[in-house]
XYZ file of C-alpha atoms in Angstrom:
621
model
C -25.306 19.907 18.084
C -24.412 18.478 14.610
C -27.323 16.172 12.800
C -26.540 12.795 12.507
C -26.816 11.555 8.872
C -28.460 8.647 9.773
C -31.603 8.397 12.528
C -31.766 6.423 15.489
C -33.433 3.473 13.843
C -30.750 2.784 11.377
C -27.739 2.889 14.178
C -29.254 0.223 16.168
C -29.175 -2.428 12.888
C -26.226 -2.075 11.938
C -22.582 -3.946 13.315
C -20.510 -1.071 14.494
C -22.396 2.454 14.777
C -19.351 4.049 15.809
C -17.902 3.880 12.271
C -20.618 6.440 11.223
C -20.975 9.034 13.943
C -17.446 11.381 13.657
C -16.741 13.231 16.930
C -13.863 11.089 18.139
C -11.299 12.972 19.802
C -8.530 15.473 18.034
C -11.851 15.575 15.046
C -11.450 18.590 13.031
C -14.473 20.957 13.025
C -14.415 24.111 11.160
C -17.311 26.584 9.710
C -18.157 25.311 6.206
C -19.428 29.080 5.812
C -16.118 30.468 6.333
C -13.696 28.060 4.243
C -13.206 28.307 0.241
C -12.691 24.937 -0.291
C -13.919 21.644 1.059
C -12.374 18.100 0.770
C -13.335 14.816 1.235
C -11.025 12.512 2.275
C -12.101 8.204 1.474
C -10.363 5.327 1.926
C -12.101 3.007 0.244
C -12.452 0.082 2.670
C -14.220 -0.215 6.219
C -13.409 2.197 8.888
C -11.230 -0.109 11.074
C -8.940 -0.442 7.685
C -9.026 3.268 6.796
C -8.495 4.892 10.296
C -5.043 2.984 10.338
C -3.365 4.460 7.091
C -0.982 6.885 8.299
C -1.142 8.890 4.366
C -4.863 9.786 5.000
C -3.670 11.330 8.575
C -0.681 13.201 7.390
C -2.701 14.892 4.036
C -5.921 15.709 6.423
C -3.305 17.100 9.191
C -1.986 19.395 6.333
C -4.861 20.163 4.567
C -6.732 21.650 8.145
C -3.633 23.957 8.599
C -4.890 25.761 5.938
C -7.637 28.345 6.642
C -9.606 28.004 3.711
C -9.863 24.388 3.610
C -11.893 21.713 5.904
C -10.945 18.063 5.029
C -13.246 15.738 6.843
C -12.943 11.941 6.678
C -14.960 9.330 4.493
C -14.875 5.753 4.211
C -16.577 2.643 2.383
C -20.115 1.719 4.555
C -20.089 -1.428 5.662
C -21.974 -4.125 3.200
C -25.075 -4.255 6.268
C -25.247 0.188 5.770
C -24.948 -0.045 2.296
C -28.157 -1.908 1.857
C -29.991 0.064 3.947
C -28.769 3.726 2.259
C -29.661 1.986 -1.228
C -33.060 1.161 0.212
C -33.699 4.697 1.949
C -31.713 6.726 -0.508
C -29.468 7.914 2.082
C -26.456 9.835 0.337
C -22.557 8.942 1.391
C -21.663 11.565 3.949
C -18.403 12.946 5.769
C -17.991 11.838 9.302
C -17.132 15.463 10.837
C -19.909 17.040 9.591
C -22.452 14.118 8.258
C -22.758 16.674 4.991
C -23.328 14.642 1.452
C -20.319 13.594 -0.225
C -21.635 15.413 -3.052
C -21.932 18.848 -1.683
C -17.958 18.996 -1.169
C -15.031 20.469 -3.917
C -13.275 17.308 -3.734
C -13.164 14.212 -3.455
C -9.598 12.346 -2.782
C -9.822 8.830 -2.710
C -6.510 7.055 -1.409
C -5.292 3.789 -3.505
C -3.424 1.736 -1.167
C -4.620 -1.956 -3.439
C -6.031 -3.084 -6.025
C -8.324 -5.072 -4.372
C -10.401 -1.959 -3.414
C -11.200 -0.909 -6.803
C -15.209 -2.024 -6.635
C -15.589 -0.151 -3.579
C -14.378 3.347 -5.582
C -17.255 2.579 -7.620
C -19.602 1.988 -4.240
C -18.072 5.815 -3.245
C -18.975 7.069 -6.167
C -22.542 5.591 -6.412
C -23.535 6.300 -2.670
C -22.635 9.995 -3.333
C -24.375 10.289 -6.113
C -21.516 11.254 -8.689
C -21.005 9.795 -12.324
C -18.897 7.048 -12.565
C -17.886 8.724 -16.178
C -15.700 11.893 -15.910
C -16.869 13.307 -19.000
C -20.535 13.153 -17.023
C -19.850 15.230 -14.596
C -20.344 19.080 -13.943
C -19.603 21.815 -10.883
C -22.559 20.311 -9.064
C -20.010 17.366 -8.272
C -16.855 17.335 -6.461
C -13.752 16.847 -8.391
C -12.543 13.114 -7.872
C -8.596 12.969 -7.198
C -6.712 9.583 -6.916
C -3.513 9.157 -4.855
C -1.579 6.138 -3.441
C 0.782 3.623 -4.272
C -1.568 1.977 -7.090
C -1.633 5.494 -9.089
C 1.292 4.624 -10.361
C -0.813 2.355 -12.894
C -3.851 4.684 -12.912
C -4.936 3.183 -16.152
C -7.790 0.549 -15.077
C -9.138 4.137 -13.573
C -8.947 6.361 -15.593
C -12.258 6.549 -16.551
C -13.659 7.438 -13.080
C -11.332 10.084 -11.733
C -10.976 13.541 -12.550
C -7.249 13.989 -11.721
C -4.254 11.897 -9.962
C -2.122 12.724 -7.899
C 1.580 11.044 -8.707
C 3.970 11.069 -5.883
C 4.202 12.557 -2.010
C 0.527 14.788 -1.380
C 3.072 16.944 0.808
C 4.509 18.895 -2.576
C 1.920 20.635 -4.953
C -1.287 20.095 -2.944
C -1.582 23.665 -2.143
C -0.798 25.175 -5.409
C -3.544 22.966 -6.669
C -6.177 24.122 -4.204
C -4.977 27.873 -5.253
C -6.006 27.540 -9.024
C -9.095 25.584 -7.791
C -10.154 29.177 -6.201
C -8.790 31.118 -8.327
C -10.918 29.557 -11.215
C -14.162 29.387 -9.121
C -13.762 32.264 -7.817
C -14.117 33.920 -11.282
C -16.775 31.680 -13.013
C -14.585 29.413 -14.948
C -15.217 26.471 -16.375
C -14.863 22.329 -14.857
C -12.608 21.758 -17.835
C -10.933 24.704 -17.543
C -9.767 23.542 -14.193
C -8.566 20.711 -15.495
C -6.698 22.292 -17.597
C -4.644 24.309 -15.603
C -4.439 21.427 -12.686
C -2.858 19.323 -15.710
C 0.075 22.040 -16.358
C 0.907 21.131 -12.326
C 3.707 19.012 -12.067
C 2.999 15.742 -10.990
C -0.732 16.074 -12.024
C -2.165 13.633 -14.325
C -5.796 14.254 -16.127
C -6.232 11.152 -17.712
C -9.467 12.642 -19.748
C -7.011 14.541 -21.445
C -5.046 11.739 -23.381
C -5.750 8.776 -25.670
C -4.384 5.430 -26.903
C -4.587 3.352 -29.766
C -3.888 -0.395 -29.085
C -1.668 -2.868 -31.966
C -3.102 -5.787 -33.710
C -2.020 -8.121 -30.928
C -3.189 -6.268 -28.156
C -0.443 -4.185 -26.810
C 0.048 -0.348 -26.973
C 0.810 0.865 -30.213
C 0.758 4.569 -29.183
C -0.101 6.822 -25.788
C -0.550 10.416 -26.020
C -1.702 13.679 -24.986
C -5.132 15.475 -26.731
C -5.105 18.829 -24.780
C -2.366 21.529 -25.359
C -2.329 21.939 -21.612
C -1.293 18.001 -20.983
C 2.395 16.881 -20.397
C 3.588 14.256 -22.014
C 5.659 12.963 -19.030
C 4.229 13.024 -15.607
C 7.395 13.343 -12.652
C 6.653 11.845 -9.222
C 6.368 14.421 -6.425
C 8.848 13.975 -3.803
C 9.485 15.516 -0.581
C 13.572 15.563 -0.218
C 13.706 17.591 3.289
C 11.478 14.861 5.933
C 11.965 17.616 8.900
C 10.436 20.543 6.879
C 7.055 18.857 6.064
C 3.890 18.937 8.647
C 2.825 15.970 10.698
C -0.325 14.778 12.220
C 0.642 15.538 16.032
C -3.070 15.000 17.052
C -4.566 12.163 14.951
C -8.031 11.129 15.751
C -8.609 8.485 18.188
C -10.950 5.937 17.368
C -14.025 5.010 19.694
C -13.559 1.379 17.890
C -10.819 -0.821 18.122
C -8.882 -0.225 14.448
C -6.213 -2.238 12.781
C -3.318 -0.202 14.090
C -4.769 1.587 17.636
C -1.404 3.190 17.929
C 1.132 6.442 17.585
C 2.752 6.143 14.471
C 6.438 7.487 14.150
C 7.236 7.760 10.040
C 11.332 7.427 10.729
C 12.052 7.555 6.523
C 11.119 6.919 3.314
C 12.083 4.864 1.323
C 14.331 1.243 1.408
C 18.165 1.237 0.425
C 17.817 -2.991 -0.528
C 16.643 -3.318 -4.391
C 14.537 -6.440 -3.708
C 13.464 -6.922 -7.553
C 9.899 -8.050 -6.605
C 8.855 -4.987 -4.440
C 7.272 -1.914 -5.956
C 7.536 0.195 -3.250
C 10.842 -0.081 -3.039
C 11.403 1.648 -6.383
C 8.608 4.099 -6.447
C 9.619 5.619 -2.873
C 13.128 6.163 -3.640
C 15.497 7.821 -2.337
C 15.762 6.588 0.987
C 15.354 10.031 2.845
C 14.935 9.967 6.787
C 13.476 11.669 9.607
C 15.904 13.380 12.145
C 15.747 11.586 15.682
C 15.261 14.747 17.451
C 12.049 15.659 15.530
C 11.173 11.925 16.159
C 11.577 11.905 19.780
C 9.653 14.980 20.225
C 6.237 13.616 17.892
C 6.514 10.625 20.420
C 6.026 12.748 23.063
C 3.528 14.988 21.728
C 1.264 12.173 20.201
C 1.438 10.163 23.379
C 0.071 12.992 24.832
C -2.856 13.955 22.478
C -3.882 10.137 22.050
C -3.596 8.317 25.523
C -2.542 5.658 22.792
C -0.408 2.537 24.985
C 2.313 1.816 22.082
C 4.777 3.598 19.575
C 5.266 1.961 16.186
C 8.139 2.747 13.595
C 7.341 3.204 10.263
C 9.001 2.683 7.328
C 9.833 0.136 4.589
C 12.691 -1.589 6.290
C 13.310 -0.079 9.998
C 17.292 -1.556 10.938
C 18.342 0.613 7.742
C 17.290 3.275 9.864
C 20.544 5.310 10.895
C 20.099 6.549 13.853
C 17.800 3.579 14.865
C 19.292 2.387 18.122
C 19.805 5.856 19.289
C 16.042 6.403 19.254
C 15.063 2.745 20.202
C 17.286 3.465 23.644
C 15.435 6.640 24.052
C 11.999 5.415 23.104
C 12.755 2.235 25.895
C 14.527 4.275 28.752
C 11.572 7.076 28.318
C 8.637 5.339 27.944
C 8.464 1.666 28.867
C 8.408 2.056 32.704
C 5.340 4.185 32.115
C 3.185 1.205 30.718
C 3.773 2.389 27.162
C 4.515 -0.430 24.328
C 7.250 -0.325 21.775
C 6.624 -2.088 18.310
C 9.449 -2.050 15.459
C 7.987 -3.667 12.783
C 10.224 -4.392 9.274
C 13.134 -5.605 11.270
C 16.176 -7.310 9.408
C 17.074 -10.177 11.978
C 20.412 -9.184 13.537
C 22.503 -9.266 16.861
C 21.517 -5.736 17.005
C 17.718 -5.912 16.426
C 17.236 -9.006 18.504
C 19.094 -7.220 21.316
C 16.464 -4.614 21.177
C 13.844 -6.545 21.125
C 14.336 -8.927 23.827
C 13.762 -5.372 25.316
C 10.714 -4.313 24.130
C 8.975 -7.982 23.599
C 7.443 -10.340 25.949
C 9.300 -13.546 24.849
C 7.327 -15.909 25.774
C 4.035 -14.513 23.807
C 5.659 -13.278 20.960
C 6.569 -14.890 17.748
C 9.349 -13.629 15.462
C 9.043 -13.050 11.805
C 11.320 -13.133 9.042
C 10.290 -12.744 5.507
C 13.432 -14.877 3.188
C 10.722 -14.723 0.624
C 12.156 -17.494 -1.482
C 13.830 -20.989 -0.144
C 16.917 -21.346 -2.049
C 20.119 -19.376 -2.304
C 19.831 -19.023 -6.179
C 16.044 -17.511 -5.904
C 16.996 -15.216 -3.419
C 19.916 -13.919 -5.313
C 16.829 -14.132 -8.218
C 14.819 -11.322 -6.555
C 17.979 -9.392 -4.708
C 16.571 -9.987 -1.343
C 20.572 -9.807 0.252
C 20.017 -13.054 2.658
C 21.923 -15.851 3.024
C 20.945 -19.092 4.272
C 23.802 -18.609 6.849
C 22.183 -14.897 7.796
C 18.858 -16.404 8.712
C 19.764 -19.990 10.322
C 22.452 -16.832 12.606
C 19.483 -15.309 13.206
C 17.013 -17.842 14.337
C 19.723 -19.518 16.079
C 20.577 -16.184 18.342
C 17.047 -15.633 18.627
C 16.139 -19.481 19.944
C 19.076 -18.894 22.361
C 17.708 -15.449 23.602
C 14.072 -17.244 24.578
C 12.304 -17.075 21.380
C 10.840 -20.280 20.196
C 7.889 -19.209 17.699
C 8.786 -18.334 13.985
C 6.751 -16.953 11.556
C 8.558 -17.248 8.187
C 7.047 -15.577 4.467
C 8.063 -16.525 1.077
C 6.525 -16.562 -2.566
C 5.854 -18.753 -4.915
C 5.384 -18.140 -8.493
C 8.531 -15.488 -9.219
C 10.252 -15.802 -12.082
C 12.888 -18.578 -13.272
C 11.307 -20.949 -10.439
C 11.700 -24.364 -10.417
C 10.307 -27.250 -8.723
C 13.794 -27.768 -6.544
C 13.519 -24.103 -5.471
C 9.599 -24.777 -4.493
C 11.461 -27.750 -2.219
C 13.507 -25.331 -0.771
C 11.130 -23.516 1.044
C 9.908 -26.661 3.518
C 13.865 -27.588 3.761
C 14.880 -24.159 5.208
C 12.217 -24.079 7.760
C 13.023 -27.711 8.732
C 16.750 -26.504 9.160
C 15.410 -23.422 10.962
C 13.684 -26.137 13.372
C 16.985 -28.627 13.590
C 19.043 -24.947 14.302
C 16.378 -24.838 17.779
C 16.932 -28.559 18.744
C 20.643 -28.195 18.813
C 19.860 -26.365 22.070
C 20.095 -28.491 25.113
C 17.057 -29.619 26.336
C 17.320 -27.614 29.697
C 17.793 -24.556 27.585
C 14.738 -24.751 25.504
C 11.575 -22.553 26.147
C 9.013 -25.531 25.318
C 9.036 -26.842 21.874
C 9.957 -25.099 19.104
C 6.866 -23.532 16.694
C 7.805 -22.493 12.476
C 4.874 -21.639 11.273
C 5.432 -20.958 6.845
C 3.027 -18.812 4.947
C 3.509 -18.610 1.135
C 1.767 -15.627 -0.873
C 1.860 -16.204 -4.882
C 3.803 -13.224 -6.309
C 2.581 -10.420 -8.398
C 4.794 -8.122 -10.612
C 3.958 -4.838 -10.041
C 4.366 -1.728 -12.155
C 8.063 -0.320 -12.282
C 9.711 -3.358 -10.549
C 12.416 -5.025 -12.526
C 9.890 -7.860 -12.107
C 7.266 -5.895 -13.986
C 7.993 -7.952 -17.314
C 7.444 -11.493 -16.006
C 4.621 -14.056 -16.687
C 2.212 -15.030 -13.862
C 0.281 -18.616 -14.302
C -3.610 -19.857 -14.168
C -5.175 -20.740 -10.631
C -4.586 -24.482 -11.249
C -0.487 -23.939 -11.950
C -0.741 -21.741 -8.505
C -2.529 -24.557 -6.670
C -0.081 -27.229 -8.124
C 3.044 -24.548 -6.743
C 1.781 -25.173 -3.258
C 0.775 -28.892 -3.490
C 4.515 -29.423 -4.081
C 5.362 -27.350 -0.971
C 2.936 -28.649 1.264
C 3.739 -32.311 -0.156
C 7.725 -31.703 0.628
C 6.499 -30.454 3.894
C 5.606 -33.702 4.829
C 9.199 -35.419 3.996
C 10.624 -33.115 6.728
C 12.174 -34.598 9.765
C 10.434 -31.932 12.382
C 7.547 -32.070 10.542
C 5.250 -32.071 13.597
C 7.582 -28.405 14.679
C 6.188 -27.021 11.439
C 2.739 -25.350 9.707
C 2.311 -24.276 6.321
C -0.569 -21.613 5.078
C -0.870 -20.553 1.403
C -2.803 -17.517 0.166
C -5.642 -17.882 -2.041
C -4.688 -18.307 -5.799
C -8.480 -16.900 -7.235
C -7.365 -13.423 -6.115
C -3.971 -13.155 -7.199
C -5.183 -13.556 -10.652
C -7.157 -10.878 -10.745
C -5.094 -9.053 -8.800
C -2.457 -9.616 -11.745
C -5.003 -8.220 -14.070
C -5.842 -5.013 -11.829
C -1.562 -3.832 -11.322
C -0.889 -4.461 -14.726
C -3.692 -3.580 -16.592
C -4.347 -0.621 -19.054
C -8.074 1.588 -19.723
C -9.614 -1.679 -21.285
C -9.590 -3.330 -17.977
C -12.011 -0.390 -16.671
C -14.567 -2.235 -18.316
C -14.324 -5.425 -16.555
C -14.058 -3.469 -12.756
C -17.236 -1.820 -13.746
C -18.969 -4.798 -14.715
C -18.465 -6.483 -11.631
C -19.155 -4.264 -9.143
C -22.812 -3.966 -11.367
C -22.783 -8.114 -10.793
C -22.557 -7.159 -7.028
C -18.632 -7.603 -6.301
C -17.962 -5.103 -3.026
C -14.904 -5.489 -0.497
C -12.696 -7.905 -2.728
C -9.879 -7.384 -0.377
C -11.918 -9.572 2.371
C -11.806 -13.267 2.300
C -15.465 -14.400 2.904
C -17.066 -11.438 0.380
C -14.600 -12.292 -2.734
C -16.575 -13.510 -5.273
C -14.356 -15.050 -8.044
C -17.780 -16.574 -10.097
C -18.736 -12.765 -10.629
C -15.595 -11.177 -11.267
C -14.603 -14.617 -14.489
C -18.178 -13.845 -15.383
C -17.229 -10.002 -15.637
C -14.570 -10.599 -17.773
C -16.200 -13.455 -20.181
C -19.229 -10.175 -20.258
C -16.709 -7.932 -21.496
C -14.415 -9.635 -24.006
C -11.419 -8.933 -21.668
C -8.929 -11.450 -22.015
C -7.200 -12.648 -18.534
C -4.513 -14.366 -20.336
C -3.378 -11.009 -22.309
C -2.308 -9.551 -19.003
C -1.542 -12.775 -16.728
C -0.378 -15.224 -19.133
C 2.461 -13.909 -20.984
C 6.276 -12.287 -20.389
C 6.190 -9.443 -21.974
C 9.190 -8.151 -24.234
C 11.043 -4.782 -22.601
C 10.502 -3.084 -25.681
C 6.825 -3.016 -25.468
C 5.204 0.324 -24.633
C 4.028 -0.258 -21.214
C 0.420 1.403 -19.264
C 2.945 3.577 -16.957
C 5.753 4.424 -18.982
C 4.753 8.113 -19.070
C 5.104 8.685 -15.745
C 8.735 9.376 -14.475
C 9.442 8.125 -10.636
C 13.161 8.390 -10.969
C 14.307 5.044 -11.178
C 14.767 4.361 -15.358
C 13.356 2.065 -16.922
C 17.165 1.278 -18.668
C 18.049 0.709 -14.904
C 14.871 -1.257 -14.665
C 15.888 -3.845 -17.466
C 19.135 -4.100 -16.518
C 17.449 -5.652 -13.321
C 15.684 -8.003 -14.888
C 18.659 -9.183 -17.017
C 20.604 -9.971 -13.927
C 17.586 -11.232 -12.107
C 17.235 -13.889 -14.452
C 21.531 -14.623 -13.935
C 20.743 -14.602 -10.432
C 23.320 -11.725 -10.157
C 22.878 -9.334 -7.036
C 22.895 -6.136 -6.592
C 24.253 -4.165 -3.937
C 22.200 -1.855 -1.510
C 22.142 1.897 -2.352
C 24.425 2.431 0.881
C 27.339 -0.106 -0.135
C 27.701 1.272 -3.509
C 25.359 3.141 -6.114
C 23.446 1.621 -8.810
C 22.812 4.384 -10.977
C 18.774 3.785 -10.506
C 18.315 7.465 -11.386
C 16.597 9.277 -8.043
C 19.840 10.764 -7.448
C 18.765 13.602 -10.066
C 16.804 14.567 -7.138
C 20.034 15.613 -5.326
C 19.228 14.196 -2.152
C 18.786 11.064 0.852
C 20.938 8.260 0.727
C 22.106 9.438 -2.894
C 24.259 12.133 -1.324
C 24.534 10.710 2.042
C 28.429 10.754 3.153
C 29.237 12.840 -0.127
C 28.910 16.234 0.948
């Protein structure tokens, strides 16, 4: 019988005990005795968040293949637990075996958004580690970063150990080999660290420094250990069918964000859109084979009892061999009272066909993301839509039953102007008009567009990664004028509009773009008492302005201004592929609204091909 880390007592107080008490099915359990090396795996955020991130199942899957390693599960207590281990002193513990945190080799936290960045520092302070690197010795675990946001790990640096740039399927175990090499003999922490940074796609941030320019920006960025590169290359994994995946995830005794089997069809997206990061940092578009596919559906059905399949990937119709698996998925599985979701669907005769299969019509609403209203913003961010595309779409999808539409845009991106803003209300109303052209007797009820618009953020190597963002009030004046125009619409009572809250995109401007000053302000807050940022009704924005007037750190610095391409940028030394050459010639024809085909019509000359593989060589061999 394993010992509960916390008693009785504390399980009845607290919302959600399950989160807390491991031993769901297809848990791990191994004899800590027996392995060399044990990892703990956090996502920083509740359990119901975490349990649904299909990275953390595919590195704890591979990890637990080895012999010599246990990797058991961690995630951020809940704000009701977190009192209560404050107040009793109750160390963060692993779920499989309800051991300390602190008492494990590693610790690999997963980075998924920025937003999550106090609740590293909760990780860290529950499990009793040193929020400074330089504090720490072999009595604590060695604290590894990986995720999308690693590819800015500078507003970190200060708290991790190592990160981990690119696909955890690549140099994991060579890592975990020096780790026992040097224990095994008596080496030294920084010795470790040391020959961890000669890894490729291992970055020790302890071991490099930077001096800043009059104004501000980056005068220089450098390496202070012999044993540091002065480049760090992404990891990528080029053959999908050769790498491990999690046949037998855990099954939750809760009700999670995403209580399903996930199928991972590819990496990668082929489409450029200017504005998305992960889009550039995943490239090549490399995908799974539908064979292997059809047999994890099988096999995870199986070890879950899970009711529904979900496809994976950035943009699922780019998916080659999509309909051949969709068919299979549907004639194999659907009579058997399993569920087929296809999220990231580009709205075609195709993809509408399949699902009016898959769907209940009359529930379901369908969602397309134009992201901006008018034809010269969408040419702005390459999102390859016309308005003749979508009002196809909606109008083939209206005439197959469908008469709910969720649509998604942004505000905010560069070059916008107020007539583009207007655009966004005029293409839903015409989306609406499109439905009423339907004769009466044909219509499923009355028609339903509901509009959400999220205030854009450039991200780190995105040709968008230059631009200017604006204050709170210039955000809050952005969707005045849509919600205003919204009004002047003739179907006006056929149509909603939502708009995200401006407070957090700020910050969240600060956290992508920010460099090791900004460190500063995330610690700050978090001692003011900001925890789980990423959730509505616990943001604090008072704390976090108050954090940065505490500090000296200037919002405006990193918000406020477009910053010249010449300017030494937080991530330039790490190498993903795409160039930043190819990068700035993005942004100069962003700003000529000039598009740019998809990697499958004709090659851009991004740079991943140097990896020699995916879409880069697809038909060329």
């Amino acid at each position: 019988m394993r010992k509960l880390a916390l008693n009785d007592e504390i399980l009845m107080k607290i919302e959600k005990p399950a989160r807390y008490i491991g031993g769901e099915v297809n848990s791990v359990y191994k004899d800590k005795e027996s392995v060399d090396i044990r990892f703990a795996m956090c996502f920083p955020d509740v359990y119901e968040i975490g349990m649904s991130h299909l990275g953390m199942k595919i590195l704890c899957d591979m990890f637990n293949r080895r012999d010599d390693v246990w990797c058991e599960r961690v995630f951020s207590p809940w704000i009701d637990l977190d009192k209560m281990m404050r107040e009793e002193k109750i160390p963060l513990f692993a779920l499989e075996s309800q051991d300390p945190v602190k008492e494990f080799d590693f610790l690999g936290i997963t980075i998924q958004y920025e937003m999550c960045y106090t609740n590293i520092l909760q990780i860290l302070e529950l499990s009793g580690i040193p929020f400074d690197t330089a504090d720490r010795t072999w009595a604590d675990p060695i604290v590894i970063g990986g995720g999308p946001c690693v590819y800015n790990p500078e507003p970190l640096a200060d708290f991790f150990d190592l990160f981990y740039i690119g696909e955890g399927e690549t140099v994991y175990d060579r890592l975990f080999d020096v780790y026992k090499e040097i224990r095994g003999r008596g080496g030294s922490r920084k010795e470790f660290l040391e020959a961890a940074a000669e890894i490729e796609g291992i970055y020790v941030p302890a071991f490099y420094e930077v001096t800043y320019q009059e104004d501000g920006t980056i005068r220089d960025f450098y390496p202070v250990n012999a044993h540091a590169k002065s480049v760090i290359t992404k990891q990528v994994v080029m053959d999908m069918d050769e790498i491990t995946y999690p046949e037998k995830p855990v099954v939750p005794f809760i009700k999670v964000t995403q209580d399903r089997v996930v199928l991972e069809i590819m990496r990668g997206c082929i489409r450029g859109c200017r504005f998305c990061q992960a889009g550039m940092i995943y490239r090549p578009t490399r995908e799974r084979s539908v064979e292997q596919l059809k047999q994890y559906a099988y096999s995870m059905l199986k070890s879950t009892g899970h009711e529904e399949i979900s496809l994976s990937s950035l943009s699922s119709s780019d998916y080659s061999q999509l309909k051949e698996l969709v068919e299979f998925l549907i004639e194999e599985f659907q009579g058997k009272g399993i569920n087929i979701s296809l999220p990231s669907l580009r709205i075609d005769a195709f993809s509408l066909d399949v699902m009016e299969k898959v769907q209940d019509i009359r529930k379901s609403s369908l969602t397309f993301a134009p992201e901006a209203g008018s034809q010269r913003m969408r040419n702005v961010i390459n999102k390859g839509l016309t308005e003749e595309m979508i009002l196809e779409g909606a109008g083939e999808a209206f005439e197959g039953g469908w008469n709910k539409v969720k649509l998604y845009f942004m505000l905010g991106l560069p070059s916008e102007t107020e007539e583009d803003m207007k655009a966004i209300p005029e293409l839903a109303d015409k989306i609406a008009r499109r439905y009423y052209e339907i004769p009466k007797d044909q219509r499923n009820g009355k028609c339903q567009i509901t509009t959400s618009t999220s205030f854009f953020i450039p991200k780190p190597f995105t040709p968008f990664q230059w631009a200017k963002m604006y204050t709170n009030e210039e955000y809050i004046a952005k969707a005045a004028v849509v919600k205003h125009a919204f009004q002047e619409q003739l179907n006006k009572k056929s149509l909603k509009y939502h708009w995200h809250d401006a407070e957090v995109t700020v910050l969240e401007g600060v956290l992508a773009r920010g460099d090791r000053r900004v460190g500063r302000v995330i610690r700050e807050a978090y001692r003011l008492g900001c925890l789980y940022d990423s959730w509505g009704d616990l943001f604090d924005n008072e704390k976090w302005m108050q954090a940065f007037e505490n500090t000296g750190v200037d919002i405006g610095f990193y918000n406020l201004r477009e910053r010249s391409v010449d300017e030494t940028l937080p991530w330039d030394f790490i190498d993903i592929g795409v160039t930043k050459e190819f990068l700035k010639k993005e942004w100069e024809r962003a700003l000529h609204a000039e598009v740019t085909p998809n990697c499958r019509m004709r090659c851009s000359g991004c740079g991943v091909a140097k990896w020699k593989g995916g879409v880069c060589i697809e038909g060329k061999n």
